[in-house]
Amino acid sequence: MSTTKTIQSALISVFDKTGLEPIVRQLHKQNATIYSTGGTEDFIKNLGIPVVPVEDVTSYPSILGGRVKTLHPKVFGGILNRQDNPTDIEQMKEFNIPQIDLVIVDLYPFEKTVASGASEADAIEKIDIGGISLIRAAAKNFKDTVIVPSVAEYELFLGMITQGNGATTIEQRKYLATRAFHVSSNYDSAIFNYFNTEDTFYKESIANGQVLRYGENPHQKGFFFGDFDAMFTKIHGKELSYNNLLDVDAAVNLIAEFKDNEPTFAILKHNNACGLATRKTMKEAYLASLACDPTSAFGGVLMANGKIDTETAKEINSLFCEVVIAPSYDDEALNILQEKKNRIILTINNVPLPQRQVRTCLNGLLVQDKNNITDTKEHLKNVTITEPTNQEVEDLLFASKICKNTKSNTIVFAKNNTLIASGTGQTSRVDALKQAIEKANTFQFDLHGAVMASDAFFPFPDCVEIAHDAGITAVIQPGGSIKDELSINYCNENKVAMVFTGTRHFKH
């Protein structure tokens, strides 16, 4: 039997009629018999095209307020019969079941209904039963039946039957079946997650994936699954890479800590801040941020917590950077930044971020709640005789926000709302501290009067001793070591202020 089949009959039952008309007209042009229900039936009639009500096939009307329309053996038999199976052929004749070669369905908009804040009763009414069954049945029988499972496939399908003069190949039908099972699984996952209250159940389905040029390295394939266009407006530049996206993610999470602050500018490299400063103007914030580590800033991702103006753009334009992100830009600032052809310029939109973090691990996944605790004055507990000054408290909280968003083990130095240096991703906290001191010295920062933040407690007093010798006068850490007193005693003996937050901020 030929694997190319001509569509002679179609069942059409859709919620969204957008783009349906040209398909119906093409099917009519090919003399296909069209079966339909309810509003779709009226739509086709209004086009002046003959349509057979499903009720005429089943001898049952639409019942229970439209909840049951197509759930009948004569409908599903017409879809699921195997055209090369003698028993199926005989039973089709015996029970007078019409052949259905094509099914076009568009499911009730469950996700949109939930997102609109609708009541539970309204959401439940948007759980499609007949439609999802039709999709699965037609997709299962792709050898003989064509399935068009959503509006997203209308244009594709129309091109197939126009080019094929009403016929489809087995490859086309199998491809559409794959799309159909994606639609059904995505739909079911959305419904499950609406009802799910069990933390030990995890289902996720993302409908819009993007193929990247490559992954972390050129020999690796890379994909992004998410709605990038909802979160950002891309104004200029080349396509974002896998590594760009990771850095953009890190920048977004870091700047979120400073959303309501005075102008704040961050420069990131390999997911870590190499520069960050808060100032009275964005230009001053950018220049102070760049001064933190101008070497690492080369090729980095830049992000501001407010509008980038013309003066700031002029300064940025002299730096080679991959990505610039801000809530808004002056017109002239955009003109300046777009002078570099490949520079990616993004406007960030106010879109909520997921509250769970997921990563692959071994043969499964690790899932955790997002770290939504930001240390504030209310969290601070003075544990030393010497208390931090008001400026030191401000710098301690500033440093803590950076520390929280930097790879562990990490140490962060800050002074006057400026990142001075950090030690990142080290296997020991002492190594992180020594790295931070070396970086500060490299760029000739005076650590006297600076503060230090640590993402976890100090098991020994060596870190506070080394930091004090370098000029650090105040320390913020979570506390919780059985040997906390050793660090506290050293600080008391040397008039160093230390505060505990009670919250560890590991970031592996």
Short mmCIF file of C-alpha atoms in Angstrom, two decimals:
data_model
loop_
_atom_site.label_atom_id
_atom_site.label_comp_id
_atom_site.label_asym_id
_atom_site.label_seq_id
_atom_site.Cartn_x
_atom_site.Cartn_y
_atom_site.Cartn_z
CA MET A 1 0.00 0.00 0.00
CA SER A 2 1.30 3.45 -0.90
CA THR A 3 2.70 5.53 1.92
CA THR A 4 1.44 8.68 0.18
CA LYS A 5 -2.24 9.24 0.90
CA THR A 6 -4.76 11.69 -0.49
CA ILE A 7 -7.08 13.34 2.02
CA GLN A 8 -10.68 12.53 1.11
CA SER A 9 -12.32 13.35 4.44
CA ALA A 10 -11.59 15.60 7.42
CA LEU A 11 -12.88 16.18 10.93
CA ILE A 12 -12.38 19.79 12.05
CA SER A 13 -13.15 20.90 15.62
CA VAL A 14 -11.19 23.92 16.81
CA PHE A 15 -11.37 26.63 19.48
CA ASP A 16 -9.30 29.24 17.60
CA LYS A 17 -10.39 29.72 13.98
CA THR A 18 -7.47 32.02 13.10
CA GLY A 19 -5.92 30.85 9.83
CA LEU A 20 -8.45 28.07 9.34
CA GLU A 21 -10.27 29.52 6.31
CA PRO A 22 -7.60 28.84 3.64
CA ILE A 23 -7.29 25.24 4.83
CA VAL A 24 -11.04 24.68 4.61
CA ARG A 25 -11.14 26.21 1.14
CA GLN A 26 -8.24 24.04 -0.03
CA LEU A 27 -9.93 20.89 1.32
CA HIS A 28 -13.16 21.86 -0.42
CA LYS A 29 -11.24 22.50 -3.64
CA GLN A 30 -9.93 18.92 -3.37
CA ASN A 31 -13.50 17.60 -2.91
CA ALA A 32 -12.81 16.35 0.64
CA THR A 33 -15.83 15.60 2.85
CA ILE A 34 -15.69 17.82 5.95
CA TYR A 35 -17.19 16.80 9.31
CA SER A 36 -17.44 19.32 12.13
CA THR A 37 -19.07 20.38 15.41
CA GLY A 38 -20.56 23.45 17.06
CA GLY A 39 -18.90 26.76 16.38
CA THR A 40 -16.48 25.29 13.84
CA GLU A 41 -19.41 23.87 11.89
CA ASP A 42 -21.06 27.31 11.81
CA PHE A 43 -17.76 28.88 10.72
CA ILE A 44 -17.46 26.51 7.75
CA LYS A 45 -21.13 26.99 6.78
CA ASN A 46 -20.62 30.75 6.78
CA LEU A 47 -17.87 30.26 4.21
CA GLY A 48 -20.46 28.69 1.94
CA ILE A 49 -18.74 25.31 2.08
CA PRO A 50 -20.66 22.04 2.69
CA VAL A 51 -20.09 20.48 6.11
CA VAL A 52 -21.50 17.32 7.71
CA PRO A 53 -22.44 17.68 11.40
CA VAL A 54 -20.82 15.03 13.57
CA GLU A 55 -24.29 14.41 15.04
CA ASP A 56 -25.34 13.04 11.64
CA VAL A 57 -22.58 10.44 11.90
CA THR A 58 -23.06 9.45 15.55
CA SER A 59 -26.84 9.96 15.80
CA TYR A 60 -26.11 11.74 19.09
CA PRO A 61 -26.31 15.50 19.67
CA SER A 62 -23.69 17.48 21.54
CA ILE A 63 -24.59 16.86 25.20
CA LEU A 64 -23.71 17.96 28.73
CA GLY A 65 -23.18 21.57 27.74
CA GLY A 66 -20.76 20.62 24.97
CA ARG A 67 -18.61 18.38 27.16
CA VAL A 68 -19.40 15.40 24.91
CA LYS A 69 -19.43 15.94 21.14
CA THR A 70 -16.99 13.62 19.36
CA LEU A 71 -16.46 10.81 21.89
CA HIS A 72 -18.13 8.04 19.87
CA PRO A 73 -16.98 4.77 18.18
CA LYS A 74 -18.04 6.01 14.74
CA VAL A 75 -15.70 9.00 15.12
CA PHE A 76 -12.76 7.20 16.70
CA GLY A 77 -13.23 4.15 14.50
CA GLY A 78 -12.97 6.42 11.47
CA ILE A 79 -9.69 7.82 12.81
CA LEU A 80 -8.07 4.69 14.26
CA ASN A 81 -8.85 2.07 11.62
CA ARG A 82 -5.86 0.50 9.90
CA GLN A 83 -6.48 0.71 6.20
CA ASP A 84 -4.31 -2.33 5.44
CA ASN A 85 -5.94 -4.52 8.11
CA PRO A 86 -8.67 -6.86 6.70
CA THR A 87 -10.53 -7.11 10.03
CA ASP A 88 -10.59 -3.32 10.41
CA ILE A 89 -11.83 -2.93 6.83
CA GLU A 90 -14.61 -5.44 7.43
CA GLN A 91 -15.73 -3.80 10.69
CA MET A 92 -15.78 -0.35 9.08
CA LYS A 93 -18.30 -1.72 6.59
CA GLU A 94 -20.25 -3.70 9.22
CA PHE A 95 -20.82 -0.70 11.49
CA ASN A 96 -21.08 1.88 8.71
CA ILE A 97 -18.13 3.91 10.02
CA PRO A 98 -16.96 6.74 7.73
CA GLN A 99 -13.26 7.01 6.97
CA ILE A 100 -11.58 10.09 8.48
CA ASP A 101 -8.24 10.88 6.83
CA LEU A 102 -7.54 14.19 8.57
CA VAL A 103 -8.16 15.61 12.05
CA ILE A 104 -7.71 19.33 12.77
CA VAL A 105 -8.00 20.26 16.44
CA ASP A 106 -7.16 23.29 18.56
CA LEU A 107 -7.51 22.66 22.29
CA TYR A 108 -9.35 24.83 24.79
CA PRO A 109 -6.88 27.47 26.09
CA PHE A 110 -6.27 26.01 29.56
CA GLU A 111 -2.94 27.76 30.19
CA LYS A 112 -4.24 31.18 29.11
CA THR A 113 -7.31 30.74 31.28
CA VAL A 114 -5.18 29.94 34.35
CA ALA A 115 -2.78 32.80 33.60
CA SER A 116 -5.72 35.21 33.45
CA GLY A 117 -6.49 34.50 37.12
CA ALA A 118 -9.76 32.72 36.32
CA SER A 119 -11.59 30.74 38.97
CA GLU A 120 -10.99 27.02 39.44
CA ALA A 121 -14.39 26.28 37.93
CA ASP A 122 -13.54 28.25 34.79
CA ALA A 123 -10.11 26.61 34.54
CA ILE A 124 -11.62 23.13 34.80
CA GLU A 125 -14.07 23.89 32.00
CA LYS A 126 -11.08 24.66 29.80
CA ILE A 127 -9.66 21.14 30.25
CA ASP A 128 -10.21 19.65 26.81
CA ILE A 129 -11.33 16.01 26.74
CA GLY A 130 -12.58 15.29 23.22
CA GLY A 131 -9.87 17.34 21.56
CA ILE A 132 -6.99 15.70 23.38
CA SER A 133 -8.45 12.28 22.60
CA LEU A 134 -8.77 13.12 18.92
CA ILE A 135 -5.17 14.33 18.83
CA ARG A 136 -3.80 11.17 20.42
CA ALA A 137 -5.93 8.87 18.26
CA ALA A 138 -4.95 10.50 14.97
CA ALA A 139 -1.27 10.75 15.99
CA LYS A 140 -1.21 7.07 16.98
CA ASN A 141 -2.57 6.13 13.54
CA PHE A 142 -0.22 8.41 11.58
CA LYS A 143 0.32 5.66 9.00
CA ASP A 144 -3.16 6.38 7.68
CA THR A 145 -4.35 9.60 9.37
CA VAL A 146 -3.10 13.19 9.32
CA ILE A 147 -3.21 15.20 12.56
CA VAL A 148 -3.04 19.00 12.76
CA PRO A 149 -2.94 19.54 16.56
CA SER A 150 -2.90 23.33 16.92
CA VAL A 151 -3.00 26.69 15.18
CA ALA A 152 0.81 26.62 15.11
CA GLU A 153 0.67 23.85 12.46
CA TYR A 154 -1.98 25.42 10.18
CA GLU A 155 0.46 27.19 7.86
CA LEU A 156 2.77 24.17 7.66
CA PHE A 157 -0.10 21.83 6.85
CA LEU A 158 -1.60 24.16 4.26
CA GLY A 159 1.75 24.21 2.47
CA MET A 160 1.87 20.40 2.50
CA ILE A 161 -1.54 19.82 0.93
CA THR A 162 -1.21 22.69 -1.53
CA GLN A 163 2.12 21.42 -2.78
CA GLY A 164 1.01 17.77 -2.66
CA ASN A 165 -2.37 18.44 -4.28
CA GLY A 166 -4.20 17.07 -1.24
CA ALA A 167 -1.78 14.23 -0.52
CA THR A 168 0.68 13.73 2.35
CA THR A 169 3.71 11.46 2.71
CA ILE A 170 4.34 9.08 5.60
CA GLU A 171 7.24 11.32 6.68
CA GLN A 172 4.96 14.36 6.84
CA ARG A 173 2.31 12.48 8.80
CA LYS A 174 4.87 11.16 11.28
CA TYR A 175 6.30 14.65 11.75
CA LEU A 176 2.84 16.05 12.45
CA ALA A 177 2.23 13.16 14.87
CA THR A 178 5.39 14.14 16.73
CA ARG A 179 4.13 17.70 16.98
CA ALA A 180 0.80 16.32 18.16
CA PHE A 181 2.29 14.31 21.01
CA HIS A 182 4.23 17.42 22.01
CA VAL A 183 0.98 19.40 22.12
CA SER A 184 -0.79 16.73 24.17
CA SER A 185 2.07 16.18 26.63
CA ASN A 186 2.58 19.92 27.08
CA TYR A 187 -1.15 20.36 27.70
CA ASP A 188 -1.28 17.52 30.22
CA SER A 189 1.80 18.85 32.04
CA ALA A 190 0.17 22.27 32.41
CA ILE A 191 -2.96 20.67 33.86
CA PHE A 192 -0.94 18.46 36.20
CA ASN A 193 1.09 21.40 37.49
CA TYR A 194 -2.11 23.35 38.11
CA PHE A 195 -3.33 20.60 40.44
CA ASN A 196 0.00 19.36 41.80
CA THR A 197 0.84 20.03 45.45
CA GLU A 198 3.46 17.27 45.85
CA ASP A 199 7.06 18.51 45.91
CA THR A 200 8.32 15.04 44.99
CA PHE A 201 6.52 15.14 41.62
CA TYR A 202 8.26 17.09 38.87
CA LYS A 203 6.96 17.66 35.36
CA GLU A 204 8.00 20.44 33.01
CA SER A 205 7.15 21.05 29.38
CA ILE A 206 8.40 24.07 27.47
CA ALA A 207 6.81 24.62 24.10
CA ASN A 208 9.26 27.04 22.52
CA GLY A 209 12.85 25.91 22.05
CA GLN A 210 15.65 27.73 20.26
CA VAL A 211 18.62 26.12 18.53
CA LEU A 212 21.85 27.89 19.48
CA ARG A 213 24.97 28.12 17.34
CA TYR A 214 26.60 25.64 19.72
CA GLY A 215 26.85 24.87 23.41
CA GLU A 216 29.47 25.84 25.96
CA ASN A 217 32.13 24.83 23.43
CA PRO A 218 31.94 24.64 19.61
CA HIS A 219 31.85 20.82 19.56
CA GLN A 220 28.70 20.73 21.76
CA LYS A 221 25.13 21.18 20.53
CA GLY A 222 23.19 23.87 22.41
CA PHE A 223 19.53 24.75 22.89
CA PHE A 224 17.57 27.28 24.91
CA PHE A 225 14.09 26.38 26.11
CA GLY A 226 12.19 29.41 27.30
CA ASP A 227 10.45 32.57 26.14
CA PHE A 228 13.38 34.91 25.63
CA ASP A 229 11.27 37.42 23.68
CA ALA A 230 8.87 37.81 26.61
CA MET A 231 11.72 38.74 28.93
CA PHE A 232 13.84 40.88 26.60
CA THR A 233 13.46 43.13 23.60
CA LYS A 234 16.52 42.58 21.44
CA ILE A 235 17.42 45.90 19.83
CA HIS A 236 20.70 45.12 18.11
CA GLY A 237 23.49 42.63 17.57
CA LYS A 238 24.24 39.03 16.73
CA GLU A 239 22.43 35.98 18.08
CA LEU A 240 23.08 35.18 21.73
CA SER A 241 25.24 32.15 22.42
CA TYR A 242 24.92 29.51 25.14
CA ASN A 243 27.57 31.30 27.22
CA ASN A 244 25.96 34.71 26.59
CA LEU A 245 22.69 33.38 27.98
CA LEU A 246 24.37 32.05 31.12
CA ASP A 247 26.03 35.41 31.72
CA VAL A 248 22.79 37.28 31.02
CA ASP A 249 21.03 35.05 33.56
CA ALA A 250 23.71 35.81 36.15
CA ALA A 251 23.48 39.54 35.40
CA VAL A 252 19.69 39.58 35.74
CA ASN A 253 19.81 37.82 39.11
CA LEU A 254 22.57 40.06 40.41
CA ILE A 255 21.00 43.37 39.34
CA ALA A 256 17.66 42.24 40.78
CA GLU A 257 19.34 42.65 44.20
CA PHE A 258 19.84 46.36 43.40
CA LYS A 259 16.53 47.01 41.62
CA ASP A 260 15.44 49.82 43.96
CA ASN A 261 18.90 51.29 44.61
CA GLU A 262 20.46 54.43 43.19
CA PRO A 263 22.11 53.98 39.75
CA THR A 264 23.97 50.68 39.84
CA PHE A 265 26.07 49.14 37.09
CA ALA A 266 27.43 45.59 36.90
CA ILE A 267 30.01 43.95 34.64
CA LEU A 268 30.05 40.15 34.59
CA LYS A 269 32.40 37.56 33.20
CA HIS A 270 31.81 33.81 33.37
CA ASN A 271 28.73 34.28 35.58
CA ASN A 272 30.59 36.31 38.22
CA ALA A 273 30.71 40.06 38.83
CA CYS A 274 34.10 41.53 37.98
CA GLY A 275 32.78 45.04 38.57
CA LEU A 276 29.81 46.56 40.38
CA ALA A 277 29.20 49.99 41.82
CA THR A 278 26.36 52.25 43.00
CA ARG A 279 26.66 56.00 42.42
CA LYS A 280 24.59 59.17 41.95
CA THR A 281 24.63 58.87 38.16
CA MET A 282 24.79 55.90 35.77
CA LYS A 283 27.96 57.20 34.17
CA GLU A 284 29.71 57.35 37.54
CA ALA A 285 28.41 53.88 38.41
CA TYR A 286 29.71 52.47 35.11
CA LEU A 287 33.17 54.06 35.44
CA ALA A 288 33.52 52.85 39.03
CA SER A 289 32.38 49.38 38.00
CA LEU A 290 34.88 49.27 35.13
CA ALA A 291 37.70 50.37 37.45
CA CYS A 292 37.13 47.29 39.63
CA ASP A 293 38.73 45.00 37.05
CA PRO A 294 39.19 46.53 33.58
CA THR A 295 41.06 43.44 32.40
CA SER A 296 38.19 41.02 33.05
CA ALA A 297 35.64 43.52 31.75
CA PHE A 298 36.90 42.92 28.20
CA GLY A 299 34.26 40.81 26.42
CA GLY A 300 31.91 40.92 29.40
CA VAL A 301 28.19 41.34 29.90
CA LEU A 302 27.10 44.79 31.15
CA MET A 303 23.87 45.53 32.96
CA ALA A 304 22.35 48.64 34.55
CA ASN A 305 19.47 48.88 37.00
CA GLY A 306 18.13 52.01 35.24
CA LYS A 307 18.21 53.97 31.99
CA ILE A 308 21.50 54.16 30.11
CA ASP A 309 21.96 57.74 29.03
CA THR A 310 24.09 59.24 26.28
CA GLU A 311 27.07 60.06 28.49
CA THR A 312 27.18 56.51 29.85
CA ALA A 313 26.87 55.05 26.34
CA LYS A 314 29.86 57.11 25.18
CA GLU A 315 31.97 55.55 27.93
CA ILE A 316 30.70 52.02 27.25
CA ASN A 317 31.39 52.37 23.53
CA SER A 318 35.16 52.37 24.06
CA LEU A 319 34.98 48.91 25.69
CA PHE A 320 34.64 45.66 23.78
CA CYS A 321 31.69 43.94 25.41
CA GLU A 322 29.36 41.15 24.29
CA VAL A 323 26.03 42.27 25.76
CA VAL A 324 24.50 45.45 27.22
CA ILE A 325 21.25 45.20 29.22
CA ALA A 326 19.10 47.94 30.74
CA PRO A 327 15.43 48.72 31.40
CA SER A 328 15.65 51.60 28.89
CA TYR A 329 18.01 53.78 26.85
CA ASP A 330 18.15 57.34 25.57
CA ASP A 331 17.70 57.47 21.79
CA GLU A 332 21.17 58.87 21.29
CA ALA A 333 22.62 56.26 23.67
CA LEU A 334 21.19 53.54 21.44
CA ASN A 335 22.66 55.13 18.35
CA ILE A 336 26.08 55.15 19.98
CA LEU A 337 25.91 51.57 21.29
CA GLN A 338 24.75 50.27 17.89
CA GLU A 339 27.95 51.49 16.26
CA LYS A 340 29.47 48.08 17.05
CA LYS A 341 27.77 45.64 14.65
CA ASN A 342 27.91 42.52 16.82
CA ARG A 343 27.25 44.12 20.21
CA ILE A 344 24.03 42.67 21.63
CA ILE A 345 21.72 45.31 23.12
CA LEU A 346 18.77 44.16 25.20
CA THR A 347 15.95 45.94 26.99
CA ILE A 348 14.75 43.88 29.95
CA ASN A 349 11.01 43.60 30.49
CA ASN A 350 9.28 43.15 33.82
CA VAL A 351 8.71 39.40 33.68
CA PRO A 352 8.60 37.15 36.77
CA LEU A 353 11.40 34.59 36.99
CA PRO A 354 10.91 30.92 37.91
CA GLN A 355 10.96 30.28 41.63
CA ARG A 356 12.57 26.88 41.21
CA GLN A 357 16.02 26.09 39.89
CA VAL A 358 16.70 22.91 37.93
CA ARG A 359 19.93 21.28 36.77
CA THR A 360 20.92 17.85 35.53
CA CYS A 361 22.66 15.59 38.04
CA LEU A 362 23.86 12.01 37.49
CA ASN A 363 20.96 10.24 35.76
CA GLY A 364 18.34 12.72 36.93
CA LEU A 365 17.70 16.27 38.05
CA LEU A 366 18.32 18.44 41.09
CA VAL A 367 15.47 20.84 41.85
CA GLN A 368 15.51 23.51 44.54
CA ASP A 369 13.72 26.68 45.57
CA LYS A 370 15.39 29.84 44.36
CA ASN A 371 17.53 31.64 46.94
CA ASN A 372 15.20 34.57 47.57
CA ILE A 373 16.75 35.78 50.82
CA THR A 374 18.65 39.05 50.52
CA ASP A 375 20.47 40.11 53.65
CA THR A 376 19.12 43.34 55.17
CA LYS A 377 19.84 45.39 58.29
CA GLU A 378 17.13 43.43 60.10
CA HIS A 379 19.09 40.21 59.54
CA LEU A 380 22.33 41.50 61.03
CA LYS A 381 23.46 40.37 64.46
CA ASN A 382 26.44 42.16 65.95
CA VAL A 383 28.67 39.52 67.53
CA THR A 384 31.72 41.66 68.34
CA ILE A 385 32.42 44.47 70.79
CA THR A 386 33.22 46.77 67.87
CA GLU A 387 30.10 47.52 65.87
CA PRO A 388 30.16 48.48 62.19
CA THR A 389 29.66 52.13 61.28
CA ASN A 390 26.69 53.17 59.15
CA GLN A 391 28.89 53.23 56.04
CA GLU A 392 30.31 49.82 56.90
CA VAL A 393 26.79 48.40 57.31
CA GLU A 394 25.89 49.77 53.89
CA ASP A 395 29.03 48.24 52.38
CA LEU A 396 28.52 44.93 54.18
CA LEU A 397 25.03 44.54 52.71
CA PHE A 398 26.34 45.63 49.31
CA ALA A 399 29.09 43.00 49.49
CA SER A 400 26.67 40.35 50.69
CA LYS A 401 24.45 40.80 47.62
CA ILE A 402 27.43 40.27 45.35
CA CYS A 403 28.66 37.33 47.42
CA LYS A 404 25.28 35.62 47.14
CA ASN A 405 25.53 35.79 43.34
CA THR A 406 29.16 34.66 43.03
CA LYS A 407 30.45 31.10 42.64
CA SER A 408 31.49 29.39 45.90
CA ASN A 409 33.78 29.35 47.70
CA THR A 410 33.82 33.11 47.54
CA ILE A 411 35.07 36.16 49.38
CA VAL A 412 34.01 39.69 48.37
CA PHE A 413 35.63 43.00 49.32
CA ALA A 414 33.64 46.24 49.06
CA LYS A 415 34.18 49.88 49.93
CA ASN A 416 31.95 52.90 49.41
CA ASN A 417 29.34 50.90 47.47
CA THR A 418 31.98 49.52 45.12
CA LEU A 419 33.20 45.99 44.48
CA ILE A 420 36.92 46.11 45.23
CA ALA A 421 37.78 42.48 44.50
CA SER A 422 36.49 38.94 44.89
CA GLY A 423 37.85 35.44 45.12
CA THR A 424 35.58 33.08 43.23
CA GLY A 425 35.05 29.35 42.83
CA GLN A 426 37.96 28.30 45.03
CA THR A 427 38.30 24.98 46.81
CA SER A 428 39.06 26.67 50.12
CA ARG A 429 37.87 29.92 51.66
CA VAL A 430 41.47 30.88 52.45
CA ASP A 431 42.36 30.54 48.76
CA ALA A 432 39.34 32.70 47.83
CA LEU A 433 40.48 35.33 50.33
CA LYS A 434 44.07 35.33 49.05
CA GLN A 435 42.82 35.61 45.48
CA ALA A 436 40.68 38.62 46.40
CA ILE A 437 43.63 40.34 48.13
CA GLU A 438 45.85 39.71 45.11
CA LYS A 439 43.26 41.16 42.72
CA ALA A 440 42.76 44.23 44.90
CA ASN A 441 46.51 44.82 45.00
CA THR A 442 46.79 44.28 41.23
CA PHE A 443 44.41 47.16 40.58
CA GLN A 444 45.90 49.24 43.41
CA PHE A 445 42.85 49.35 45.67
CA ASP A 446 43.45 50.35 49.28
CA LEU A 447 41.77 47.71 51.44
CA HIS A 448 42.09 49.78 54.61
CA GLY A 449 38.53 50.53 55.69
CA ALA A 450 37.05 48.00 53.25
CA VAL A 451 34.62 45.27 54.32
CA MET A 452 34.55 41.54 53.64
CA ALA A 453 31.64 39.19 52.86
CA SER A 454 31.81 35.40 52.96
CA ASP A 455 29.19 33.05 51.52
CA ALA A 456 29.65 30.60 54.43
CA PHE A 457 31.03 30.54 57.96
CA PHE A 458 34.70 30.52 58.97
CA PRO A 459 35.67 27.21 60.62
CA PHE A 460 38.92 28.79 61.83
CA PRO A 461 40.05 32.36 62.57
CA ASP A 462 42.65 32.35 59.77
CA CYS A 463 40.42 34.21 57.31
CA VAL A 464 39.62 37.11 59.62
CA GLU A 465 43.28 37.31 60.59
CA ILE A 466 44.46 37.48 56.96
CA ALA A 467 41.70 39.97 56.08
CA HIS A 468 42.53 42.20 59.06
CA ASP A 469 46.20 42.23 58.10
CA ALA A 470 45.13 43.39 54.62
CA GLY A 471 43.13 46.31 56.08
CA ILE A 472 39.58 44.94 56.39
CA THR A 473 37.64 46.58 59.25
CA ALA A 474 34.25 44.81 59.10
CA VAL A 475 33.04 41.32 58.18
CA ILE A 476 29.67 39.82 57.25
CA GLN A 477 29.15 36.05 57.35
CA PRO A 478 26.33 33.62 58.18
CA GLY A 479 27.89 32.20 61.33
CA GLY A 480 27.06 28.73 62.57
CA SER A 481 30.47 27.12 63.00
CA ILE A 482 31.15 25.27 66.24
CA LYS A 483 34.32 27.38 66.34
CA ASP A 484 32.67 30.77 65.75
CA GLU A 485 34.13 32.02 69.01
CA LEU A 486 37.66 31.75 67.61
CA SER A 487 36.87 34.25 64.84
CA ILE A 488 34.85 36.45 67.20
CA ASN A 489 37.68 36.53 69.75
CA TYR A 490 40.22 37.54 67.10
CA CYS A 491 37.97 40.34 65.90
CA ASN A 492 37.43 41.58 69.46
CA GLU A 493 41.14 41.57 70.14
CA ASN A 494 41.81 43.57 66.95
CA LYS A 495 38.76 45.89 66.93
CA VAL A 496 37.26 44.40 63.80
CA ALA A 497 33.47 44.52 63.53
CA MET A 498 31.70 41.30 62.59
CA VAL A 499 28.03 40.59 61.97
CA PHE A 500 26.20 37.29 61.48
CA THR A 501 23.25 36.93 59.11
CA GLY A 502 22.17 33.37 59.87
CA THR A 503 21.87 32.63 56.12
CA ARG A 504 24.42 30.77 54.05
CA HIS A 505 24.64 31.73 50.35
CA PHE A 506 26.43 28.88 48.60
CA LYS A 507 26.30 29.02 44.80
CA HIS A 508 27.84 25.99 43.14
#
